[in-house]
N, C-alpha and C. Protein backbone atom coordinates (compact mmCIF):
# COMPACT_ATOMS: atom_id res chain seq x y z
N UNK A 1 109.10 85.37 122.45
CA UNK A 1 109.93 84.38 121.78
C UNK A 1 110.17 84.72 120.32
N UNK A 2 109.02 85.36 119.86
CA UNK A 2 109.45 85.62 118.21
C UNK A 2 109.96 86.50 118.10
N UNK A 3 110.12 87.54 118.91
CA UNK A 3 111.28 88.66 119.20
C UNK A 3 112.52 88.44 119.14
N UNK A 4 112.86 87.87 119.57
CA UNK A 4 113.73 86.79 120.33
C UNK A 4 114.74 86.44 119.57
N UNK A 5 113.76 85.73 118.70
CA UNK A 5 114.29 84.78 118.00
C UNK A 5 114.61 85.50 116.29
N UNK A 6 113.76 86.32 115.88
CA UNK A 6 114.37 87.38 115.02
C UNK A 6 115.73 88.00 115.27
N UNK A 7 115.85 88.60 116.40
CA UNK A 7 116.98 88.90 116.90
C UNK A 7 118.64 88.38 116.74
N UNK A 8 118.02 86.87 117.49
CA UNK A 8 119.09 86.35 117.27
C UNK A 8 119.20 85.77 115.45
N UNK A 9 118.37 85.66 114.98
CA UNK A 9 118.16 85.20 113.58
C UNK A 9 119.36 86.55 112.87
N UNK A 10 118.81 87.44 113.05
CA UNK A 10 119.01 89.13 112.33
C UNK A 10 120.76 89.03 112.53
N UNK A 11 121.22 88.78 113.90
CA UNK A 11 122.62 88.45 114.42
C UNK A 11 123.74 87.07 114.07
N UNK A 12 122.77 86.76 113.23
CA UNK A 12 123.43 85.36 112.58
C UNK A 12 123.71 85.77 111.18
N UNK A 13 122.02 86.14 110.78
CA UNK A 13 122.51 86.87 109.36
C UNK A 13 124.04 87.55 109.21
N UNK A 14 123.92 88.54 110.13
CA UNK A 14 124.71 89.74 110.04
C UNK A 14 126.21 89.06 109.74
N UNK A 15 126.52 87.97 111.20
CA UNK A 15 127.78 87.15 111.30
C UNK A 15 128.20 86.52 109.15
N UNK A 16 126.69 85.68 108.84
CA UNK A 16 126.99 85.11 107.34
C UNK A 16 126.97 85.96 106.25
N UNK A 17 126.51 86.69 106.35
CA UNK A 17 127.16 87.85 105.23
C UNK A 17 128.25 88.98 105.54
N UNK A 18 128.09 89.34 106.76
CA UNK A 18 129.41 90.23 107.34
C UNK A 18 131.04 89.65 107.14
N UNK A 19 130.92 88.25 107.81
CA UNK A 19 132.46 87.78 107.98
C UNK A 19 133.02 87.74 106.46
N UNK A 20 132.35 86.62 105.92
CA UNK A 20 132.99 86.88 104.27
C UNK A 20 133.49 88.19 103.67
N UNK A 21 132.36 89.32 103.63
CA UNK A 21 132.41 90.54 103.00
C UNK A 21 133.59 90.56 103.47
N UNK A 22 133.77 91.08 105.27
CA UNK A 22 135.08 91.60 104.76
C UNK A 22 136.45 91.17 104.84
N UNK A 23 136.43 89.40 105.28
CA UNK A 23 137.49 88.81 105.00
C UNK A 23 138.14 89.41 103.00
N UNK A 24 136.88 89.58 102.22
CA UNK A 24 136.98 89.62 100.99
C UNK A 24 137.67 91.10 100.45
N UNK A 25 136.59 91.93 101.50
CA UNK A 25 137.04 93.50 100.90
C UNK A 25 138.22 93.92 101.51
N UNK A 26 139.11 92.73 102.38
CA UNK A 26 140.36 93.60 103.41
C UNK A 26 141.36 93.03 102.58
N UNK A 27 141.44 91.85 101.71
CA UNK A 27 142.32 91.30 100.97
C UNK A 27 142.43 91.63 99.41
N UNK A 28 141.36 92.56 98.91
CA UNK A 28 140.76 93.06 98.11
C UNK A 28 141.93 94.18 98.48
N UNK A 29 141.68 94.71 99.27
CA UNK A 29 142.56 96.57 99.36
C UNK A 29 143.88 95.93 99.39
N UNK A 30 144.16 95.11 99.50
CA UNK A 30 145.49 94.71 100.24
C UNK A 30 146.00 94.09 98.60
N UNK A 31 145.05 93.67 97.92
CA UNK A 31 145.88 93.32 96.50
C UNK A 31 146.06 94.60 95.72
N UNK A 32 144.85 95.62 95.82
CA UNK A 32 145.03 97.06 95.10
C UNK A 32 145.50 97.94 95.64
N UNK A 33 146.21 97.99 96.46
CA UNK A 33 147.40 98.92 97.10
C UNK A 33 148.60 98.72 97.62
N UNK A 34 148.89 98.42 96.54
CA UNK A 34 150.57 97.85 96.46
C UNK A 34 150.97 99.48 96.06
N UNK A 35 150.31 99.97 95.01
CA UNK A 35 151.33 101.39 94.49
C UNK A 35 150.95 102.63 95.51
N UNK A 36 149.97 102.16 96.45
CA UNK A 36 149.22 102.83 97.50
C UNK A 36 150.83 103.83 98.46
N UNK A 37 151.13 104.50 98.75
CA UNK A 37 151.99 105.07 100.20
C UNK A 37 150.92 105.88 101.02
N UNK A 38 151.77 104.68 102.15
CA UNK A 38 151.08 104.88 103.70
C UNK A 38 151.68 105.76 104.42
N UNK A 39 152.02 105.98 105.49
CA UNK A 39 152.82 106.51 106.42
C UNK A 39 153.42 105.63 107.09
N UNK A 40 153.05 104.42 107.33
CA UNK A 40 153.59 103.23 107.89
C UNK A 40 153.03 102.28 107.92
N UNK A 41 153.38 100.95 108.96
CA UNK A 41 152.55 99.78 108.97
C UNK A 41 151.33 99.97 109.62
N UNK A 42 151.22 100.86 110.18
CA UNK A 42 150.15 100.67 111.07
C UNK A 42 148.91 101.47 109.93
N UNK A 43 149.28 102.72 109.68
CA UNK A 43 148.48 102.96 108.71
C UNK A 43 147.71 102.14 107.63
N UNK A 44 148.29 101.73 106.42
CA UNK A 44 148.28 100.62 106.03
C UNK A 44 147.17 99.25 106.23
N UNK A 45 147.83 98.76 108.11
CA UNK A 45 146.62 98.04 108.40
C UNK A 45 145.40 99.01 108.82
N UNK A 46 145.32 99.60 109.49
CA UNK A 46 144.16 100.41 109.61
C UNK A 46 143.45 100.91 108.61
N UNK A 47 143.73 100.75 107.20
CA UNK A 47 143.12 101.47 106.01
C UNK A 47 142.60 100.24 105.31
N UNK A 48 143.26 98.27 105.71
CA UNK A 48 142.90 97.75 105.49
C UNK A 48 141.22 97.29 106.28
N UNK A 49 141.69 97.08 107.29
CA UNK A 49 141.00 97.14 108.36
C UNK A 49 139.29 97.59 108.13
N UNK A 50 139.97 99.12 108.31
CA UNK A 50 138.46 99.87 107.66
C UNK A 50 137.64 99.78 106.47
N UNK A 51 138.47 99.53 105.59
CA UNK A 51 137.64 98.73 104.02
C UNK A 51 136.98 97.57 104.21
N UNK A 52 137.35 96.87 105.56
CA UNK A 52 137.10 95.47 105.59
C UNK A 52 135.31 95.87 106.52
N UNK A 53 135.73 96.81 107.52
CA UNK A 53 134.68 96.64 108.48
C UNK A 53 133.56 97.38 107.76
N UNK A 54 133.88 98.47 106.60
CA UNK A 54 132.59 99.06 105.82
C UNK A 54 132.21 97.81 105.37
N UNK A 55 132.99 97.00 104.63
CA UNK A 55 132.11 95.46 103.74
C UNK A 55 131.06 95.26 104.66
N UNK A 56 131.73 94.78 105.95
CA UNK A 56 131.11 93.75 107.05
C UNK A 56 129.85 94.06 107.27
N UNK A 57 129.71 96.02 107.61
CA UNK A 57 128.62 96.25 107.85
C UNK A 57 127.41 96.24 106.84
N UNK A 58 127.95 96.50 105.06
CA UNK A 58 126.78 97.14 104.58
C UNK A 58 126.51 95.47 104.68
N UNK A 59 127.53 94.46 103.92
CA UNK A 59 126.88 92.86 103.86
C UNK A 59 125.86 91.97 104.39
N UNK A 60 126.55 93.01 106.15
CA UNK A 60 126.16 92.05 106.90
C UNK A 60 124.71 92.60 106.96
N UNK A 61 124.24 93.89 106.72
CA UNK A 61 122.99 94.35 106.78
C UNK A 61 122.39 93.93 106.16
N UNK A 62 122.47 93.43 105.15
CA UNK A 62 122.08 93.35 104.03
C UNK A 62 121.24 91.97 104.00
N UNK A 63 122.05 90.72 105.26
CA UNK A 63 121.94 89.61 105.19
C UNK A 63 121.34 89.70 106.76
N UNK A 64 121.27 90.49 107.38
CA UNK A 64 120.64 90.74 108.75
C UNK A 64 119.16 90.98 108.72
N UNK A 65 118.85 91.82 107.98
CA UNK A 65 117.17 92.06 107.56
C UNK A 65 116.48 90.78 107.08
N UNK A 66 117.47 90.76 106.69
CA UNK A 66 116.50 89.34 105.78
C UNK A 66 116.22 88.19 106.51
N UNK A 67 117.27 87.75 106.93
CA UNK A 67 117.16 86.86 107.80
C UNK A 67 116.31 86.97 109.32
N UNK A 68 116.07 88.34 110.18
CA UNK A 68 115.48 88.54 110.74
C UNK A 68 114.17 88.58 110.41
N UNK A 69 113.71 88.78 109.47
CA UNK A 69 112.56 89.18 108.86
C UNK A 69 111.74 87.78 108.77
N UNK A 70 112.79 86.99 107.96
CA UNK A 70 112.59 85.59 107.54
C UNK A 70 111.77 84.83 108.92
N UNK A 71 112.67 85.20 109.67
CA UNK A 71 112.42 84.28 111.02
C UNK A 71 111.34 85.09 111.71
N UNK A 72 111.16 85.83 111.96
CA UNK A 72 109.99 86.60 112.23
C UNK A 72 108.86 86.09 111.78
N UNK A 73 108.81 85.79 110.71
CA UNK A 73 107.57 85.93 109.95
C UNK A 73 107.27 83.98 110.23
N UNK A 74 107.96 83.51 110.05
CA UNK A 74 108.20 81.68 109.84
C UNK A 74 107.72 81.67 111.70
N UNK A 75 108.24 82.25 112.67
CA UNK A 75 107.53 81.87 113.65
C UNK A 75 106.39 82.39 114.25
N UNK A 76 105.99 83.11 113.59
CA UNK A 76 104.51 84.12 113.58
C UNK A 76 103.83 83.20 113.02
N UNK A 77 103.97 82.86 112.18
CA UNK A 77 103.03 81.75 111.39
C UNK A 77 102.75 80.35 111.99
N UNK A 78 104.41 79.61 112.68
CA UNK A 78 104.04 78.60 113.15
C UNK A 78 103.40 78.38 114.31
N UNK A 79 103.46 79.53 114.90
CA UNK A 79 102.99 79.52 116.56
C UNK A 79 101.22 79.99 116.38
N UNK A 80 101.42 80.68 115.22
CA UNK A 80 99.71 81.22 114.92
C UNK A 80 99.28 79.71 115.02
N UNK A 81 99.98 78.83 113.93
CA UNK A 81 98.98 77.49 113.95
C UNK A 81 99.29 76.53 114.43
N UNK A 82 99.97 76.90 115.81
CA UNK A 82 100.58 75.80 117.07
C UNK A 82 99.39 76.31 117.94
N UNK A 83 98.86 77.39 118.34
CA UNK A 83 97.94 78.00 119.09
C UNK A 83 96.52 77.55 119.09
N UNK A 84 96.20 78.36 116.82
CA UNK A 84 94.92 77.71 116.73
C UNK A 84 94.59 76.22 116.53
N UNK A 85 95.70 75.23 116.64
CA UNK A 85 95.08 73.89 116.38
C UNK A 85 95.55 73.53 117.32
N UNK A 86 95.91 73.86 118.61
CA UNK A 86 96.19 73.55 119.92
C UNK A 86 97.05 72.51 120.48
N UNK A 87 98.51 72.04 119.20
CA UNK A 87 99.16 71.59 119.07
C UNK A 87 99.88 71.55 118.23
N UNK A 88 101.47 71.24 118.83
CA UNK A 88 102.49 71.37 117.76
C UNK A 88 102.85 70.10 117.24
N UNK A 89 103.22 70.26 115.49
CA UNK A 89 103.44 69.39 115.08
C UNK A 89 104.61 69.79 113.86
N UNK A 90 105.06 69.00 113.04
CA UNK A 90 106.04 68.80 112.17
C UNK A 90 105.03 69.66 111.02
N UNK A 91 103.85 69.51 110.78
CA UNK A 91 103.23 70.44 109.48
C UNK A 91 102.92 71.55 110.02
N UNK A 92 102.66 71.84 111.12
CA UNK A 92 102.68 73.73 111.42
C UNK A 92 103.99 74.55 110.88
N UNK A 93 105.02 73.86 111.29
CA UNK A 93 106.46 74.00 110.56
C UNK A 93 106.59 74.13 109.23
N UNK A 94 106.01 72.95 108.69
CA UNK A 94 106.12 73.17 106.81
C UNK A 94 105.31 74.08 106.47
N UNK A 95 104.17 74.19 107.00
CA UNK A 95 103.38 75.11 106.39
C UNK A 95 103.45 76.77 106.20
N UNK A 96 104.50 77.25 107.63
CA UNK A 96 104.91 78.15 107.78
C UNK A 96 106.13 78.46 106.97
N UNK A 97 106.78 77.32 106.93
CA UNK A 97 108.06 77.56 106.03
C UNK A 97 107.71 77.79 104.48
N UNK A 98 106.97 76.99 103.89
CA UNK A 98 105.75 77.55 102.81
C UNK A 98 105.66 78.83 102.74
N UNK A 99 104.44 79.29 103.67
CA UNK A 99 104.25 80.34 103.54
C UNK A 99 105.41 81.31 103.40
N UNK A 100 106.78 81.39 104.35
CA UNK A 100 107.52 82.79 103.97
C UNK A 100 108.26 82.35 102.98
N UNK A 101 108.69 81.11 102.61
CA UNK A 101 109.17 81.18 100.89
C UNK A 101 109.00 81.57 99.99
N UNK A 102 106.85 80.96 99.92
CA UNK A 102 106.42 81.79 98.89
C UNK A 102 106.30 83.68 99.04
N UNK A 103 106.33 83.75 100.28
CA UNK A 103 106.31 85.41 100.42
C UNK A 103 107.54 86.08 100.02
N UNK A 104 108.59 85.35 100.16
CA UNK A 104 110.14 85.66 99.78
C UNK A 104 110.41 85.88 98.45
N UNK A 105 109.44 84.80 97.82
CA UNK A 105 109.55 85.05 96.23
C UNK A 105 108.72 85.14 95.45
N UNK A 106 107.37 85.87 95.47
CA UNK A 106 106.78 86.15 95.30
C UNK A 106 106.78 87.73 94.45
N UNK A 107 107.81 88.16 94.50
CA UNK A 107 107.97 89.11 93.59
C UNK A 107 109.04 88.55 92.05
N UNK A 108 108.93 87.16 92.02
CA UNK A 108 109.57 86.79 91.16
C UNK A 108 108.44 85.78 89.67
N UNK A 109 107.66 86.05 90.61
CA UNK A 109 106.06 85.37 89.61
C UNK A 109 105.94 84.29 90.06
N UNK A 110 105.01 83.71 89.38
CA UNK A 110 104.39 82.14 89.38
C UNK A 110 105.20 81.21 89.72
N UNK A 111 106.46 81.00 89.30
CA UNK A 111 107.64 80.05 89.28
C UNK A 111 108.49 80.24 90.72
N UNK A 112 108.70 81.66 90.67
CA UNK A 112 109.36 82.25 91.85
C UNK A 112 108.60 81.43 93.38
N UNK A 113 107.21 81.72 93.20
CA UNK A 113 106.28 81.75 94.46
C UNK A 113 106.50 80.36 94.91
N UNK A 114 106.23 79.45 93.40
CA UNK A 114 106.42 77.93 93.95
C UNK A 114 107.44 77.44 94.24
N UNK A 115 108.85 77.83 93.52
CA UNK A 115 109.99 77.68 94.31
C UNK A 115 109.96 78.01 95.72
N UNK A 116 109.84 79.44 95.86
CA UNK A 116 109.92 79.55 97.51
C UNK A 116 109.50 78.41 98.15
N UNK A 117 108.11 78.76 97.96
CA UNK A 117 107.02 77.72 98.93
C UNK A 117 107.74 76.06 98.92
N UNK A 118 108.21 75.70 97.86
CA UNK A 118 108.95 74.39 98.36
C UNK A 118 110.33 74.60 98.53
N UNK A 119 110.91 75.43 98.81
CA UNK A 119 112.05 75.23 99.82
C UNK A 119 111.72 75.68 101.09
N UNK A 120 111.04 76.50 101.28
CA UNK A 120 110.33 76.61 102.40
C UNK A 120 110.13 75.42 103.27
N UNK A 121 109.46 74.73 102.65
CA UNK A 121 109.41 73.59 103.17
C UNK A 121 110.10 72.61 102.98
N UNK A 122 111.26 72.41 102.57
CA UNK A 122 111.99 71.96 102.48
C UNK A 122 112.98 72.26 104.29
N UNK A 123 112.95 73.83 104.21
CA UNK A 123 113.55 74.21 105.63
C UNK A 123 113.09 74.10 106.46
N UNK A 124 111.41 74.28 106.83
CA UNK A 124 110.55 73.99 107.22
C UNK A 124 110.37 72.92 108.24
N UNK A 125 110.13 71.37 107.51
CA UNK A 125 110.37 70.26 108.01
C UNK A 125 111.58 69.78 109.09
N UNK A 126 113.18 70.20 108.39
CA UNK A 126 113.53 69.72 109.26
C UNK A 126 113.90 70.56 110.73
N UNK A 127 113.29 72.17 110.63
CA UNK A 127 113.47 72.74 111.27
C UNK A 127 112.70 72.71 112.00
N UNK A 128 111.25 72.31 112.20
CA UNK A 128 110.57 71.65 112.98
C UNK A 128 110.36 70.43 113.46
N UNK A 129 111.22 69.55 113.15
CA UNK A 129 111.25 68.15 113.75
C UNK A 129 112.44 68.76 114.81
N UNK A 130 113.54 69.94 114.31
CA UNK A 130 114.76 69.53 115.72
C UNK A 130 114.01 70.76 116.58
N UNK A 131 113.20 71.77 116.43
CA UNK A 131 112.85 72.37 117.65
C UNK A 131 111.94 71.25 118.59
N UNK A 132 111.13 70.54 117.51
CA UNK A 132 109.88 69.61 118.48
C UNK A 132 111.01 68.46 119.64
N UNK A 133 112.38 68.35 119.29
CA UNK A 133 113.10 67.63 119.70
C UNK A 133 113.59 68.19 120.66
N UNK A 134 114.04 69.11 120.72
CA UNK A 134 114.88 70.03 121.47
C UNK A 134 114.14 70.52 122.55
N UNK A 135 112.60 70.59 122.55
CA UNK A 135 111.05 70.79 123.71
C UNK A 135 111.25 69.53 124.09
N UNK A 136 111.22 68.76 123.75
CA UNK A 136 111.06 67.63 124.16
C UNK A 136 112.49 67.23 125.37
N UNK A 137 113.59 67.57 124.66
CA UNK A 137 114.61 66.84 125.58
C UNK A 137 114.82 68.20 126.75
N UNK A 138 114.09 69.16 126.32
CA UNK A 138 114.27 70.62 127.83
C UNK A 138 113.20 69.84 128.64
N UNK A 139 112.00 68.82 128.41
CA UNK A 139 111.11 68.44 129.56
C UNK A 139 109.50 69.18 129.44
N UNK A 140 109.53 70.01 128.26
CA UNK A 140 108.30 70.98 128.61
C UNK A 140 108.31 71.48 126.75
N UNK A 141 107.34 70.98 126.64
CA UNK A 141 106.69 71.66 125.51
C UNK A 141 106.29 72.94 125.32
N UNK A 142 106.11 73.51 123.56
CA UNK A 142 105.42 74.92 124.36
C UNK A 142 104.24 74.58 124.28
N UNK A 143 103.29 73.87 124.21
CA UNK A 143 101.71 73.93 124.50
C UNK A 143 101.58 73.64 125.93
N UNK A 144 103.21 72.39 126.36
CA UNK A 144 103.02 72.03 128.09
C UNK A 144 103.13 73.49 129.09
N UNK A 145 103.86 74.08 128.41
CA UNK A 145 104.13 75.85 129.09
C UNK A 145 103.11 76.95 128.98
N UNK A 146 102.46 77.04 127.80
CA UNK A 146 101.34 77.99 127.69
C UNK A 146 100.35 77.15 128.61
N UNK A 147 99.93 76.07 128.72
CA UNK A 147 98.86 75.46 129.58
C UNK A 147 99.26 75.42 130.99
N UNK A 148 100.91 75.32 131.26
CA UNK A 148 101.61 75.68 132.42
C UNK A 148 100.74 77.63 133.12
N UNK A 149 101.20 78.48 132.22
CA UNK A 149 101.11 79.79 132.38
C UNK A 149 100.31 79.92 132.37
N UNK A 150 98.69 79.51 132.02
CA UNK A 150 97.33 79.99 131.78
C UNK A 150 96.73 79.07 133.27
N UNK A 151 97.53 78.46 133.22
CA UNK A 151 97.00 77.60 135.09
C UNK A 151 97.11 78.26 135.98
N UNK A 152 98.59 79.20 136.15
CA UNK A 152 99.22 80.15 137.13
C UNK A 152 98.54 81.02 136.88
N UNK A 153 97.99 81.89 136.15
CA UNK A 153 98.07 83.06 135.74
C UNK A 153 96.59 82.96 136.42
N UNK A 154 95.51 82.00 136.11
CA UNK A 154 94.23 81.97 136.82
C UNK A 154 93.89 81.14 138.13
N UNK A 155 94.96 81.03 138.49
CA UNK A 155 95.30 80.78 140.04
C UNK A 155 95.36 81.87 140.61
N UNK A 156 96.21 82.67 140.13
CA UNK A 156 97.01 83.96 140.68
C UNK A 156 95.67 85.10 140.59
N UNK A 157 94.89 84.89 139.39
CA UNK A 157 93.30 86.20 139.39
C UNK A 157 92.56 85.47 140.38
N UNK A 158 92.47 84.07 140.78
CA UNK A 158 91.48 83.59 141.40
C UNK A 158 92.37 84.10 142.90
N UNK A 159 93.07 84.08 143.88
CA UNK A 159 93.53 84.38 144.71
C UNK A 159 93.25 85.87 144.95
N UNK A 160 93.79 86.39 144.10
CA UNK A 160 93.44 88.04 144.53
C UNK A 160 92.24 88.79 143.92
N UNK A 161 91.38 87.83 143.48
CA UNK A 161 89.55 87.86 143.47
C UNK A 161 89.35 87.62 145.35
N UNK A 162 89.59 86.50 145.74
CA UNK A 162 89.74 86.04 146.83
C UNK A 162 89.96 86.95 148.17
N UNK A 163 90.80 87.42 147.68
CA UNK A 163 91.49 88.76 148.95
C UNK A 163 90.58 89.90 148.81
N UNK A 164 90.29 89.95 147.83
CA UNK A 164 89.51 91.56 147.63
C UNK A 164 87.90 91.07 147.83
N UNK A 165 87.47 89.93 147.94
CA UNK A 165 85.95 89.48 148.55
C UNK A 165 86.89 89.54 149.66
N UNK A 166 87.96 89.14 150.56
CA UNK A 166 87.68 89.09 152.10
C UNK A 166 87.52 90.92 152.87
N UNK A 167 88.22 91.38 151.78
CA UNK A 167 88.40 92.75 152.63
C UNK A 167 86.78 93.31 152.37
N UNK A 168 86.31 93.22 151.35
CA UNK A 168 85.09 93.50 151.33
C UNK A 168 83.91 92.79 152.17
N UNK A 169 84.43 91.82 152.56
CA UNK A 169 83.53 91.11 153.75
C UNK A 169 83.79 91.62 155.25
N UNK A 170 84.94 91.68 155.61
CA UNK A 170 85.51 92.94 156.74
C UNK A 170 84.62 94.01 156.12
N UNK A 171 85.05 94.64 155.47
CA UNK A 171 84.47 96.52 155.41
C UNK A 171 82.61 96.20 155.73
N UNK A 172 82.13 95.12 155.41
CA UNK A 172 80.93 94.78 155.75
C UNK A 172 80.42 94.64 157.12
N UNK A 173 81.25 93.72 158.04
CA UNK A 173 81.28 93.63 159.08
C UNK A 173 81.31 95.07 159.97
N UNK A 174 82.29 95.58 159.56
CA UNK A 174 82.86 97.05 160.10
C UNK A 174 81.14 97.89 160.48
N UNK A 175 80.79 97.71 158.95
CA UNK A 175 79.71 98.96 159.05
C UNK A 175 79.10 98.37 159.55
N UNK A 176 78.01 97.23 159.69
CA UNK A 176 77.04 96.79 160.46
C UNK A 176 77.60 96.90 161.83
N UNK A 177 78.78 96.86 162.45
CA UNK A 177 78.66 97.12 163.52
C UNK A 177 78.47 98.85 164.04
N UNK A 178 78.67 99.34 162.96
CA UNK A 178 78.95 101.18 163.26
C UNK A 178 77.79 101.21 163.12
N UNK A 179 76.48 100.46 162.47
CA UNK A 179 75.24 100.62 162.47
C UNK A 179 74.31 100.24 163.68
N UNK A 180 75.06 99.26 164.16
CA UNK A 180 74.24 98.85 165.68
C UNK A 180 74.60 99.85 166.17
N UNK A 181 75.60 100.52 166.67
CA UNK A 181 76.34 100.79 167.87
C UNK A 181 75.55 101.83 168.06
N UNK A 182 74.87 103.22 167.40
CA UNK A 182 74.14 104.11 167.70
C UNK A 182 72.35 103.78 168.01
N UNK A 183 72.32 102.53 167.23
CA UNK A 183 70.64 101.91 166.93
C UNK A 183 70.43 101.20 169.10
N UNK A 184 71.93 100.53 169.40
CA UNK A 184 71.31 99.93 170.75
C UNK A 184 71.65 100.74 172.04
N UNK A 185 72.47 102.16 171.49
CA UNK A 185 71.92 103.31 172.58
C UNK A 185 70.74 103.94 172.60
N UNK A 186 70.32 103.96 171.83
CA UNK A 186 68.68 104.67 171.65
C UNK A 186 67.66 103.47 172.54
N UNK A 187 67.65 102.47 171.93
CA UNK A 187 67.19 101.52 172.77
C UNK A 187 67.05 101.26 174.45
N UNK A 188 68.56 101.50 174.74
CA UNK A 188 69.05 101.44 176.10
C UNK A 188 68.27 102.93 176.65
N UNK A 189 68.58 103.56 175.94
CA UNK A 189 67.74 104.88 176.82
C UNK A 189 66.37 105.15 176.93
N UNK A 190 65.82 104.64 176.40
CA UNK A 190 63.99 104.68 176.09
C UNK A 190 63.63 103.50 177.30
């Protein structure tokens, strides 16, 4: 899920800093090449075009890392302390959002760190009240799902614990009988 969710985070970035850039850098060429000669219209747009899609990419990179990163780290944290306190709540959220604020700005000093950390939580909060909402209206929590999966999962070792004592109770059977079978001819013949 935190894969996941970086991912799509990283792909959102990309969309909010990409589209602007190069709505910006294609209207940009298009005001500074008026004294420009093309070969035609098509040229022209294609030279716009391409100024636009270099913006998109370096922008959007630019706003893709970060944002992936961001989210990475914000649900690493909240799920660390959705796990160890064995429930989710609205302050696992702030606290995580905290934490990567202040990590975000933390190369900006003392002032920097505490800014982060309270917008952090500022994002934090309400971004954990609409996921806790959004578990809620799918029917299944994630603590109801990890306690879901850790039920199955030792159902599923207890079953094929199960199978592998029966075959080993056969292979038992087997030999004690390969053990009579020579022990009550000797018998029979004496």
């Amino acid at each position: 899920n935190i894969v996941r969710s970086a991912f799509t985070g990283g792909l959102l970035g990309w969309l909010y800093g990409g589209v602007p850039a190069f709505r910006s850098a294609r209207r940009d060429f298009i005001e500074r090449s008026h004294g420009e000669l093309f070969q035609g219209r098509v040229d022209a747009l294609q030279s716009a075009q391409q100024a636009g899609l270099r913006s998109f990419i370096r922008y959007g990179w630019r706003w893709s890392w970060r944002v992936a990163t961001f989210v990475a780290i914000f649900n690493t944290v909240s799920t660390g302390l959705s796990v160890y306190r064995n429930k989710t709540t609205v302050s696992n959220f702030a606290a995580a959002g905290a934490f990567t604020g202040a990590l975000f700005r933390m190369h900006l000093g003392l002032q920097g760190l505490v800014s982060g950390s309270v917008f952090g939580t500022a994002f934090g909060i309400p971004a954990g009240g609409f996921l806790i909402v959004m578990q809620k209206a799918a029917g299944e929590t994630l603590q109801e799902k990890r306690t879901r999966e850790q039920r199955e999962r030792y159902e599923q070792e207890l079953a094929a614990w199960q199978s592998r004592l029966n075959v080993t109770e056969v292979l038992g059977q087997t030999e004690s009988n390969a053990e009579e079978g020579p022990h009550v001819e000797e018998v029979a013949r004496e």
